[in-house]
């Protein structure tokens, strides 16, 4: 089992930055590829970014490339999502997710085995 707890969400203005954190426990964290997803009201949950167990492989949704950066600190069992140049369309609940796989980064929601409870990000125009 893996427990995931997100933090760092909030209300910001367009153009601002936020850093989300996801603290993991219950499994060797470095063994898990990790991802961030988001879900806006009335929309499906969508992939945002993913990172392999060692951090060497990453993937991003086209909508966030060049603005968001995923990283991890395996010594702290934490994965981060640095979000810059935020836009109103980034408003959503952001979820952290973990896979029972080390090196494979997936953009598919169904590929992830564990989920956090989510943190709200609201970007005003």
mmCIF file of N, CA and C in Angstrom:
data_model
loop_
_atom_site.group_PDB
_atom_site.id
_atom_site.type_symbol
_atom_site.label_atom_id
_atom_site.label_comp_id
_atom_site.label_asym_id
_atom_site.label_seq_id
_atom_site.Cartn_x
_atom_site.Cartn_y
_atom_site.Cartn_z
ATOM 1 N N UNK A 1 0.817 -1.194 0.000
ATOM 2 C CA UNK A 1 0.000 0.000 0.000
ATOM 3 C C UNK A 1 0.856 1.250 0.000
ATOM 4 N N UNK A 2 0.350 2.285 -0.616
ATOM 5 C CA UNK A 2 1.001 3.585 -0.644
ATOM 6 C C UNK A 2 -0.018 4.634 -0.222
ATOM 7 N N UNK A 3 0.384 5.496 0.677
ATOM 8 C CA UNK A 3 -0.464 6.632 1.056
ATOM 9 C C UNK A 3 0.157 7.899 0.481
ATOM 10 N N UNK A 4 -0.685 8.716 -0.126
ATOM 11 C CA UNK A 4 -0.223 9.943 -0.776
ATOM 12 C C UNK A 4 -1.005 11.131 -0.221
ATOM 13 N N UNK A 5 -0.279 12.184 0.142
ATOM 14 C CA UNK A 5 -0.916 13.384 0.679
ATOM 15 C C UNK A 5 -0.380 14.595 -0.068
ATOM 16 N N UNK A 6 -1.284 15.278 -0.776
ATOM 17 C CA UNK A 6 -0.900 16.475 -1.527
ATOM 18 C C UNK A 6 -1.030 17.721 -0.657
ATOM 19 N N UNK A 7 -0.238 18.725 -1.003
ATOM 20 C CA UNK A 7 -0.339 20.027 -0.347
ATOM 21 C C UNK A 7 0.177 21.093 -1.306
ATOM 22 N N UNK A 8 -0.101 22.355 -0.954
ATOM 23 C CA UNK A 8 0.445 23.459 -1.733
ATOM 24 C C UNK A 8 -0.529 24.164 -2.646
ATOM 25 N N UNK A 9 -1.754 23.660 -2.721
ATOM 26 C CA UNK A 9 -2.738 24.327 -3.558
ATOM 27 C C UNK A 9 -3.176 25.649 -2.969
ATOM 28 N N UNK A 10 -3.942 26.406 -3.758
ATOM 29 C CA UNK A 10 -4.434 27.683 -3.267
ATOM 30 C C UNK A 10 -5.038 28.522 -4.364
ATOM 31 N N UNK A 11 -5.326 29.774 -3.995
ATOM 32 C CA UNK A 11 -5.896 30.737 -4.934
ATOM 33 C C UNK A 11 -4.801 31.717 -5.337
ATOM 34 N N UNK A 12 -4.543 31.823 -6.649
ATOM 35 C CA UNK A 12 -3.529 32.733 -7.167
ATOM 36 C C UNK A 12 -4.093 33.477 -8.363
ATOM 37 N N UNK A 13 -3.333 34.471 -8.800
ATOM 38 C CA UNK A 13 -3.714 35.214 -9.994
ATOM 39 C C UNK A 13 -2.995 34.668 -11.221
ATOM 40 N N UNK A 14 -3.563 34.941 -12.375
ATOM 41 C CA UNK A 14 -2.930 34.527 -13.623
ATOM 42 C C UNK A 14 -1.506 35.075 -13.687
ATOM 43 N N UNK A 15 -0.577 34.215 -14.099
ATOM 44 C CA UNK A 15 0.819 34.598 -14.174
ATOM 45 C C UNK A 15 1.631 34.233 -12.949
ATOM 46 N N UNK A 16 0.968 33.899 -11.856
ATOM 47 C CA UNK A 16 1.662 33.536 -10.623
ATOM 48 C C UNK A 16 2.193 32.103 -10.696
ATOM 49 N N UNK A 17 2.890 31.721 -9.643
ATOM 50 C CA UNK A 17 3.452 30.368 -9.535
ATOM 51 C C UNK A 17 2.968 29.687 -8.264
ATOM 52 N N UNK A 18 2.954 28.372 -8.301
ATOM 53 C CA UNK A 18 2.662 27.547 -7.132
ATOM 54 C C UNK A 18 3.524 26.301 -7.221
ATOM 55 N N UNK A 19 3.852 25.741 -6.060
ATOM 56 C CA UNK A 19 4.525 24.447 -6.036
ATOM 57 C C UNK A 19 3.686 23.479 -5.216
ATOM 58 N N UNK A 20 3.252 22.429 -5.860
ATOM 59 C CA UNK A 20 2.532 21.368 -5.172
ATOM 60 C C UNK A 20 3.518 20.308 -4.681
ATOM 61 N N UNK A 21 3.197 19.732 -3.543
ATOM 62 C CA UNK A 21 3.999 18.645 -2.987
ATOM 63 C C UNK A 21 3.113 17.435 -2.757
ATOM 64 N N UNK A 22 3.710 16.270 -2.853
ATOM 65 C CA UNK A 22 3.000 15.021 -2.575
ATOM 66 C C UNK A 22 3.917 14.153 -1.731
ATOM 67 N N UNK A 23 3.526 13.951 -0.490
ATOM 68 C CA UNK A 23 4.312 13.126 0.429
ATOM 69 C C UNK A 23 3.789 11.699 0.389
ATOM 70 N N UNK A 24 4.692 10.751 0.207
ATOM 71 C CA UNK A 24 4.324 9.343 0.079
ATOM 72 C C UNK A 24 4.817 8.537 1.270
ATOM 73 N N UNK A 25 4.067 7.515 1.629
ATOM 74 C CA UNK A 25 4.479 6.610 2.689
ATOM 75 C C UNK A 25 3.913 5.232 2.407
ATOM 76 N N UNK A 26 4.495 4.221 3.039
ATOM 77 C CA UNK A 26 3.936 2.879 2.975
ATOM 78 C C UNK A 26 4.588 1.944 1.984
ATOM 79 N N UNK A 27 5.509 2.436 1.173
ATOM 80 C CA UNK A 27 6.166 1.607 0.163
ATOM 81 C C UNK A 27 7.489 2.292 -0.151
ATOM 82 N N UNK A 28 8.444 1.548 -0.637
ATOM 83 C CA UNK A 28 9.692 2.160 -1.041
ATOM 84 C C UNK A 28 9.405 3.163 -2.154
ATOM 85 N N UNK A 29 9.496 4.428 -1.831
ATOM 86 C CA UNK A 29 9.061 5.484 -2.734
ATOM 87 C C UNK A 29 9.844 5.467 -4.039
ATOM 88 N N UNK A 30 11.129 5.213 -3.937
ATOM 89 C CA UNK A 30 11.955 5.260 -5.140
ATOM 90 C C UNK A 30 11.624 4.138 -6.116
ATOM 91 N N UNK A 31 10.810 3.173 -5.698
ATOM 92 C CA UNK A 31 10.397 2.085 -6.584
ATOM 93 C C UNK A 31 9.198 2.465 -7.442
ATOM 94 N N UNK A 32 8.632 3.637 -7.197
ATOM 95 C CA UNK A 32 7.371 4.001 -7.839
ATOM 96 C C UNK A 32 7.526 5.144 -8.821
ATOM 97 N N UNK A 33 7.091 4.902 -10.063
ATOM 98 C CA UNK A 33 6.881 6.028 -10.961
ATOM 99 C C UNK A 33 5.686 6.816 -10.443
ATOM 100 N N UNK A 34 5.743 8.122 -10.592
ATOM 101 C CA UNK A 34 4.725 8.996 -10.016
ATOM 102 C C UNK A 34 4.125 9.896 -11.084
ATOM 103 N N UNK A 35 2.935 10.399 -10.798
ATOM 104 C CA UNK A 35 2.304 11.307 -11.740
ATOM 105 C C UNK A 35 1.432 12.324 -11.049
ATOM 106 N N UNK A 36 1.171 13.395 -11.758
ATOM 107 C CA UNK A 36 0.189 14.394 -11.354
ATOM 108 C C UNK A 36 -0.935 14.435 -12.403
ATOM 109 N N UNK A 37 -2.158 14.456 -11.920
ATOM 110 C CA UNK A 37 -3.337 14.592 -12.755
ATOM 111 C C UNK A 37 -4.144 15.771 -12.228
ATOM 112 N N UNK A 38 -5.100 16.217 -13.022
ATOM 113 C CA UNK A 38 -6.000 17.263 -12.557
ATOM 114 C C UNK A 38 -7.398 17.037 -13.106
ATOM 115 N N UNK A 39 -8.357 17.566 -12.358
ATOM 116 C CA UNK A 39 -9.751 17.435 -12.765
ATOM 117 C C UNK A 39 -10.472 18.747 -12.509
ATOM 118 N N UNK A 40 -10.945 19.347 -13.590
ATOM 119 C CA UNK A 40 -11.730 20.568 -13.503
ATOM 120 C C UNK A 40 -13.203 20.196 -13.406
ATOM 121 N N UNK A 41 -14.042 21.088 -12.878
ATOM 122 C CA UNK A 41 -15.477 20.789 -12.744
ATOM 123 C C UNK A 41 -16.095 20.401 -14.079
ATOM 124 N N UNK A 42 -16.795 19.277 -14.089
ATOM 125 C CA UNK A 42 -17.474 18.833 -15.290
ATOM 126 C C UNK A 42 -16.597 18.189 -16.329
ATOM 127 N N UNK A 43 -15.319 17.998 -16.008
ATOM 128 C CA UNK A 43 -14.383 17.401 -16.972
ATOM 129 C C UNK A 43 -13.774 16.129 -16.409
ATOM 130 N N UNK A 44 -13.216 15.325 -17.305
ATOM 131 C CA UNK A 44 -12.519 14.114 -16.885
ATOM 132 C C UNK A 44 -11.189 14.461 -16.231
ATOM 133 N N UNK A 45 -10.699 13.529 -15.421
ATOM 134 C CA UNK A 45 -9.380 13.696 -14.834
ATOM 135 C C UNK A 45 -8.345 13.498 -15.939
ATOM 136 N N UNK A 46 -7.404 14.422 -16.043
ATOM 137 C CA UNK A 46 -6.429 14.385 -17.131
ATOM 138 C C UNK A 46 -5.000 14.379 -16.615
ATOM 139 N N UNK A 47 -4.133 13.758 -17.396
ATOM 140 C CA UNK A 47 -2.718 13.691 -17.077
ATOM 141 C C UNK A 47 -2.086 15.075 -17.171
ATOM 142 N N UNK A 48 -1.201 15.374 -16.232
ATOM 143 C CA UNK A 48 -0.459 16.631 -16.248
ATOM 144 C C UNK A 48 1.037 16.368 -16.435
ATOM 145 N N UNK A 49 1.610 15.523 -15.578
ATOM 146 C CA UNK A 49 3.049 15.251 -15.647
ATOM 147 C C UNK A 49 3.352 13.928 -14.961
ATOM 148 N N UNK A 50 4.450 13.282 -15.376
ATOM 149 C CA UNK A 50 4.865 12.029 -14.771
ATOM 150 C C UNK A 50 6.375 11.954 -14.670
ATOM 151 N N UNK A 51 6.850 11.118 -13.742
ATOM 152 C CA UNK A 51 8.291 10.987 -13.525
ATOM 153 C C UNK A 51 8.605 9.564 -13.117
ATOM 154 N N UNK A 52 9.724 9.048 -13.592
ATOM 155 C CA UNK A 52 10.140 7.684 -13.261
ATOM 156 C C UNK A 52 10.707 7.618 -11.842
ATOM 157 N N UNK A 53 10.961 6.400 -11.379
ATOM 158 C CA UNK A 53 11.397 6.193 -10.005
ATOM 159 C C UNK A 53 12.678 6.932 -9.641
ATOM 160 N N UNK A 54 13.629 6.939 -10.560
ATOM 161 C CA UNK A 54 14.893 7.618 -10.309
ATOM 162 C C UNK A 54 14.868 9.069 -10.755
ATOM 163 N N UNK A 55 13.815 9.469 -11.424
ATOM 164 C CA UNK A 55 13.674 10.855 -11.862
ATOM 165 C C UNK A 55 14.282 11.154 -13.212
ATOM 166 N N UNK A 56 14.819 10.135 -13.877
ATOM 167 C CA UNK A 56 15.496 10.385 -15.138
ATOM 168 C C UNK A 56 14.569 10.556 -16.325
ATOM 169 N N UNK A 57 13.360 10.046 -16.225
ATOM 170 C CA UNK A 57 12.390 10.158 -17.317
ATOM 171 C C UNK A 57 11.194 10.962 -16.855
ATOM 172 N N UNK A 58 10.767 11.905 -17.669
ATOM 173 C CA UNK A 58 9.592 12.714 -17.364
ATOM 174 C C UNK A 58 8.705 12.839 -18.600
ATOM 175 N N UNK A 59 7.461 13.181 -18.367
ATOM 176 C CA UNK A 59 6.507 13.414 -19.452
ATOM 177 C C UNK A 59 5.541 14.506 -19.013
ATOM 178 N N UNK A 60 5.056 15.262 -19.991
ATOM 179 C CA UNK A 60 4.148 16.367 -19.695
ATOM 180 C C UNK A 60 3.013 16.417 -20.710
ATOM 181 N N UNK A 61 1.882 16.889 -20.253
ATOM 182 C CA UNK A 61 0.798 17.201 -21.173
ATOM 183 C C UNK A 61 1.204 18.418 -22.001
ATOM 184 N N UNK A 62 0.752 18.462 -23.240
ATOM 185 C CA UNK A 62 1.108 19.588 -24.110
ATOM 186 C C UNK A 62 0.687 20.921 -23.512
ATOM 187 N N UNK A 63 -0.413 20.907 -22.790
ATOM 188 C CA UNK A 63 -0.963 22.154 -22.246
ATOM 189 C C UNK A 63 -0.090 22.773 -21.162
ATOM 190 N N UNK A 64 0.830 21.999 -20.586
ATOM 191 C CA UNK A 64 1.652 22.527 -19.484
ATOM 192 C C UNK A 64 3.144 22.539 -19.814
ATOM 193 N N UNK A 65 3.528 22.000 -20.961
ATOM 194 C CA UNK A 65 4.941 21.970 -21.327
ATOM 195 C C UNK A 65 5.531 23.368 -21.344
ATOM 196 N N UNK A 66 6.697 23.507 -20.733
ATOM 197 C CA UNK A 66 7.360 24.792 -20.671
ATOM 198 C C UNK A 66 6.919 25.644 -19.501
ATOM 199 N N UNK A 67 5.844 25.260 -18.815
ATOM 200 C CA UNK A 67 5.352 26.024 -17.655
ATOM 201 C C UNK A 67 5.446 25.231 -16.366
ATOM 202 N N UNK A 68 5.218 23.923 -16.436
ATOM 203 C CA UNK A 68 5.220 23.063 -15.248
ATOM 204 C C UNK A 68 6.450 22.170 -15.270
ATOM 205 N N UNK A 69 6.959 21.873 -14.070
ATOM 206 C CA UNK A 69 8.091 20.965 -13.929
ATOM 207 C C UNK A 69 7.819 19.976 -12.803
ATOM 208 N N UNK A 70 7.953 18.696 -13.117
ATOM 209 C CA UNK A 70 7.808 17.661 -12.096
ATOM 210 C C UNK A 70 9.193 17.246 -11.628
ATOM 211 N N UNK A 71 9.319 17.009 -10.339
ATOM 212 C CA UNK A 71 10.595 16.553 -9.781
ATOM 213 C C UNK A 71 10.304 15.698 -8.557
ATOM 214 N N UNK A 72 11.333 15.048 -8.045
ATOM 215 C CA UNK A 72 11.133 14.211 -6.860
ATOM 216 C C UNK A 72 12.397 14.223 -6.018
ATOM 217 N N UNK A 73 12.190 14.026 -4.731
ATOM 218 C CA UNK A 73 13.276 13.888 -3.773
ATOM 219 C C UNK A 73 13.045 12.564 -3.060
ATOM 220 N N UNK A 74 13.749 11.532 -3.476
ATOM 221 C CA UNK A 74 13.507 10.203 -2.911
ATOM 222 C C UNK A 74 13.954 10.113 -1.453
ATOM 223 N N UNK A 75 14.874 10.956 -1.050
ATOM 224 C CA UNK A 75 15.285 10.967 0.358
ATOM 225 C C UNK A 75 14.159 11.494 1.254
ATOM 226 N N UNK A 76 13.281 12.317 0.686
ATOM 227 C CA UNK A 76 12.156 12.879 1.448
ATOM 228 C C UNK A 76 10.833 12.219 1.083
ATOM 229 N N UNK A 77 10.868 11.220 0.212
ATOM 230 C CA UNK A 77 9.641 10.542 -0.231
ATOM 231 C C UNK A 77 8.602 11.533 -0.735
ATOM 232 N N UNK A 78 9.044 12.480 -1.531
ATOM 233 C CA UNK A 78 8.164 13.553 -1.966
ATOM 234 C C UNK A 78 8.349 13.817 -3.464
ATOM 235 N N UNK A 79 7.234 14.060 -4.132
ATOM 236 C CA UNK A 79 7.253 14.497 -5.525
ATOM 237 C C UNK A 79 6.642 15.885 -5.585
ATOM 238 N N UNK A 80 7.174 16.699 -6.489
ATOM 239 C CA UNK A 80 6.759 18.094 -6.586
ATOM 240 C C UNK A 80 6.220 18.395 -7.983
ATOM 241 N N UNK A 81 5.379 19.419 -8.033
ATOM 242 C CA UNK A 81 4.955 19.976 -9.310
ATOM 243 C C UNK A 81 5.095 21.492 -9.207
ATOM 244 N N UNK A 82 6.125 22.014 -9.862
ATOM 245 C CA UNK A 82 6.313 23.457 -9.915
ATOM 246 C C UNK A 82 5.499 23.999 -11.078
ATOM 247 N N UNK A 83 4.602 24.919 -10.779
ATOM 248 C CA UNK A 83 3.698 25.466 -11.794
ATOM 249 C C UNK A 83 3.966 26.965 -11.933
ATOM 250 N N UNK A 84 4.421 27.345 -13.097
ATOM 251 C CA UNK A 84 4.707 28.749 -13.384
ATOM 252 C C UNK A 84 3.748 29.274 -14.451
ATOM 253 N N UNK A 85 3.660 30.593 -14.540
ATOM 254 C CA UNK A 85 2.811 31.228 -15.557
ATOM 255 C C UNK A 85 1.415 30.618 -15.580
ATOM 256 N N UNK A 86 0.824 30.526 -14.411
ATOM 257 C CA UNK A 86 -0.483 29.884 -14.297
ATOM 258 C C UNK A 86 -1.553 30.645 -15.063
ATOM 259 N N UNK A 87 -2.487 29.873 -15.600
ATOM 260 C CA UNK A 87 -3.594 30.416 -16.376
ATOM 261 C C UNK A 87 -4.908 30.023 -15.728
ATOM 262 N N UNK A 88 -5.977 30.775 -15.978
ATOM 263 C CA UNK A 88 -7.284 30.384 -15.423
ATOM 264 C C UNK A 88 -7.684 28.956 -15.802
ATOM 265 N N UNK A 89 -7.290 28.501 -16.978
ATOM 266 C CA UNK A 89 -7.639 27.139 -17.400
ATOM 267 C C UNK A 89 -6.858 26.062 -16.659
ATOM 268 N N UNK A 90 -5.912 26.443 -15.833
ATOM 269 C CA UNK A 90 -5.219 25.485 -14.963
ATOM 270 C C UNK A 90 -6.009 25.203 -13.696
ATOM 271 N N UNK A 91 -7.100 25.927 -13.492
ATOM 272 C CA UNK A 91 -7.925 25.722 -12.311
ATOM 273 C C UNK A 91 -8.490 24.313 -12.284
ATOM 274 N N UNK A 92 -8.231 23.593 -11.199
ATOM 275 C CA UNK A 92 -8.667 22.207 -11.078
ATOM 276 C C UNK A 92 -8.270 21.675 -9.703
ATOM 277 N N UNK A 93 -8.765 20.494 -9.384
ATOM 278 C CA UNK A 93 -8.221 19.728 -8.268
ATOM 279 C C UNK A 93 -7.063 18.901 -8.820
ATOM 280 N N UNK A 94 -5.913 19.005 -8.179
ATOM 281 C CA UNK A 94 -4.718 18.302 -8.617
ATOM 282 C C UNK A 94 -4.484 17.081 -7.733
ATOM 283 N N UNK A 95 -4.262 15.959 -8.395
ATOM 284 C CA UNK A 95 -4.083 14.678 -7.710
ATOM 285 C C UNK A 95 -2.693 14.109 -7.978
ATOM 286 N N UNK A 96 -2.109 13.574 -6.949
ATOM 287 C CA UNK A 96 -0.858 12.838 -7.048
ATOM 288 C C UNK A 96 -1.200 11.351 -7.187
ATOM 289 N N UNK A 97 -0.408 10.624 -7.974
ATOM 290 C CA UNK A 97 -0.671 9.205 -8.177
ATOM 291 C C UNK A 97 0.648 8.437 -8.248
ATOM 292 N N UNK A 98 0.596 7.160 -7.857
ATOM 293 C CA UNK A 98 1.795 6.319 -7.851
ATOM 294 C C UNK A 98 1.525 5.013 -8.588
ATOM 295 N N UNK A 99 2.570 4.491 -9.205
ATOM 296 C CA UNK A 99 2.474 3.221 -9.910
ATOM 297 C C UNK A 99 3.283 2.155 -9.180
ATOM 298 N N UNK A 100 2.881 0.914 -9.342
ATOM 299 C CA UNK A 100 3.676 -0.224 -8.863
ATOM 300 C C UNK A 100 4.722 -0.593 -9.914
ATOM 301 N N UNK A 101 5.351 0.419 -10.462
ATOM 302 C CA UNK A 101 6.325 0.245 -11.537
ATOM 303 C C UNK A 101 7.416 1.265 -11.339
ATOM 304 N N UNK A 102 8.639 0.844 -11.610
ATOM 305 C CA UNK A 102 9.760 1.731 -11.312
ATOM 306 C C UNK A 102 10.043 2.751 -12.397
ATOM 307 N N UNK A 103 10.206 2.286 -13.612
ATOM 308 C CA UNK A 103 10.828 3.169 -14.597
ATOM 309 C C UNK A 103 9.895 3.642 -15.699
ATOM 310 N N UNK A 104 8.662 3.190 -15.678
ATOM 311 C CA UNK A 104 7.785 3.490 -16.798
ATOM 312 C C UNK A 104 6.870 4.658 -16.456
ATOM 313 N N UNK A 105 7.027 5.746 -17.167
ATOM 314 C CA UNK A 105 6.155 6.896 -16.990
ATOM 315 C C UNK A 105 4.940 6.707 -17.885
ATOM 316 N N UNK A 106 3.759 6.824 -17.341
ATOM 317 C CA UNK A 106 2.536 6.641 -18.115
ATOM 318 C C UNK A 106 1.673 7.886 -18.053
ATOM 319 N N UNK A 107 1.003 8.178 -19.171
ATOM 320 C CA UNK A 107 0.052 9.286 -19.215
ATOM 321 C C UNK A 107 -1.380 8.812 -18.970
ATOM 322 N N UNK A 108 -1.535 7.508 -18.769
ATOM 323 C CA UNK A 108 -2.866 6.916 -18.622
ATOM 324 C C UNK A 108 -3.304 6.846 -17.175
ATOM 325 N N UNK A 109 -4.483 7.336 -16.899
ATOM 326 C CA UNK A 109 -5.021 7.297 -15.546
ATOM 327 C C UNK A 109 -5.080 5.866 -15.014
ATOM 328 N N UNK A 110 -5.462 4.919 -15.855
ATOM 329 C CA UNK A 110 -5.621 3.537 -15.429
ATOM 330 C C UNK A 110 -4.325 2.831 -15.079
ATOM 331 N N UNK A 111 -3.189 3.426 -15.434
ATOM 332 C CA UNK A 111 -1.891 2.824 -15.150
ATOM 333 C C UNK A 111 -1.428 3.077 -13.726
ATOM 334 N N UNK A 112 -2.112 3.938 -13.010
ATOM 335 C CA UNK A 112 -1.712 4.313 -11.651
ATOM 336 C C UNK A 112 -2.514 3.538 -10.608
ATOM 337 N N UNK A 113 -1.811 3.114 -9.573
ATOM 338 C CA UNK A 113 -2.402 2.209 -8.589
ATOM 339 C C UNK A 113 -2.864 2.893 -7.312
ATOM 340 N N UNK A 114 -2.294 4.022 -6.997
ATOM 341 C CA UNK A 114 -2.612 4.715 -5.751
ATOM 342 C C UNK A 114 -2.829 6.201 -6.042
ATOM 343 N N UNK A 115 -3.750 6.798 -5.280
ATOM 344 C CA UNK A 115 -4.126 8.196 -5.499
ATOM 345 C C UNK A 115 -4.204 8.943 -4.177
ATOM 346 N N UNK A 116 -3.841 10.216 -4.235
ATOM 347 C CA UNK A 116 -4.059 11.088 -3.098
ATOM 348 C C UNK A 116 -5.467 11.650 -3.127
ATOM 349 N N UNK A 117 -5.772 12.485 -2.140
ATOM 350 C CA UNK A 117 -7.127 13.030 -2.005
ATOM 351 C C UNK A 117 -7.326 14.299 -2.822
ATOM 352 N N UNK A 118 -6.239 14.881 -3.314
ATOM 353 C CA UNK A 118 -6.335 16.055 -4.171
ATOM 354 C C UNK A 118 -6.143 17.359 -3.419
ATOM 355 N N UNK A 119 -5.682 18.373 -4.156
ATOM 356 C CA UNK A 119 -5.532 19.725 -3.619
ATOM 357 C C UNK A 119 -6.051 20.706 -4.668
ATOM 358 N N UNK A 120 -6.811 21.685 -4.219
ATOM 359 C CA UNK A 120 -7.456 22.625 -5.135
ATOM 360 C C UNK A 120 -6.486 23.722 -5.555
ATOM 361 N N UNK A 121 -6.442 23.969 -6.861
ATOM 362 C CA UNK A 121 -5.710 25.100 -7.416
ATOM 363 C C UNK A 121 -6.713 25.963 -8.174
ATOM 364 N N UNK A 122 -6.788 27.231 -7.799
ATOM 365 C CA UNK A 122 -7.689 28.165 -8.453
ATOM 366 C C UNK A 122 -6.882 29.348 -8.959
ATOM 367 N N UNK A 123 -7.013 29.627 -10.258
ATOM 368 C CA UNK A 123 -6.276 30.718 -10.875
ATOM 369 C C UNK A 123 -7.289 31.751 -11.360
ATOM 370 N N UNK A 124 -7.211 32.935 -10.807
ATOM 371 C CA UNK A 124 -8.141 33.995 -11.202
ATOM 372 C C UNK A 124 -7.525 34.837 -12.320
ATOM 373 N N UNK A 125 -8.404 35.389 -13.145
ATOM 374 C CA UNK A 125 -7.923 36.195 -14.286
ATOM 375 C C UNK A 125 -7.773 37.654 -13.918
#
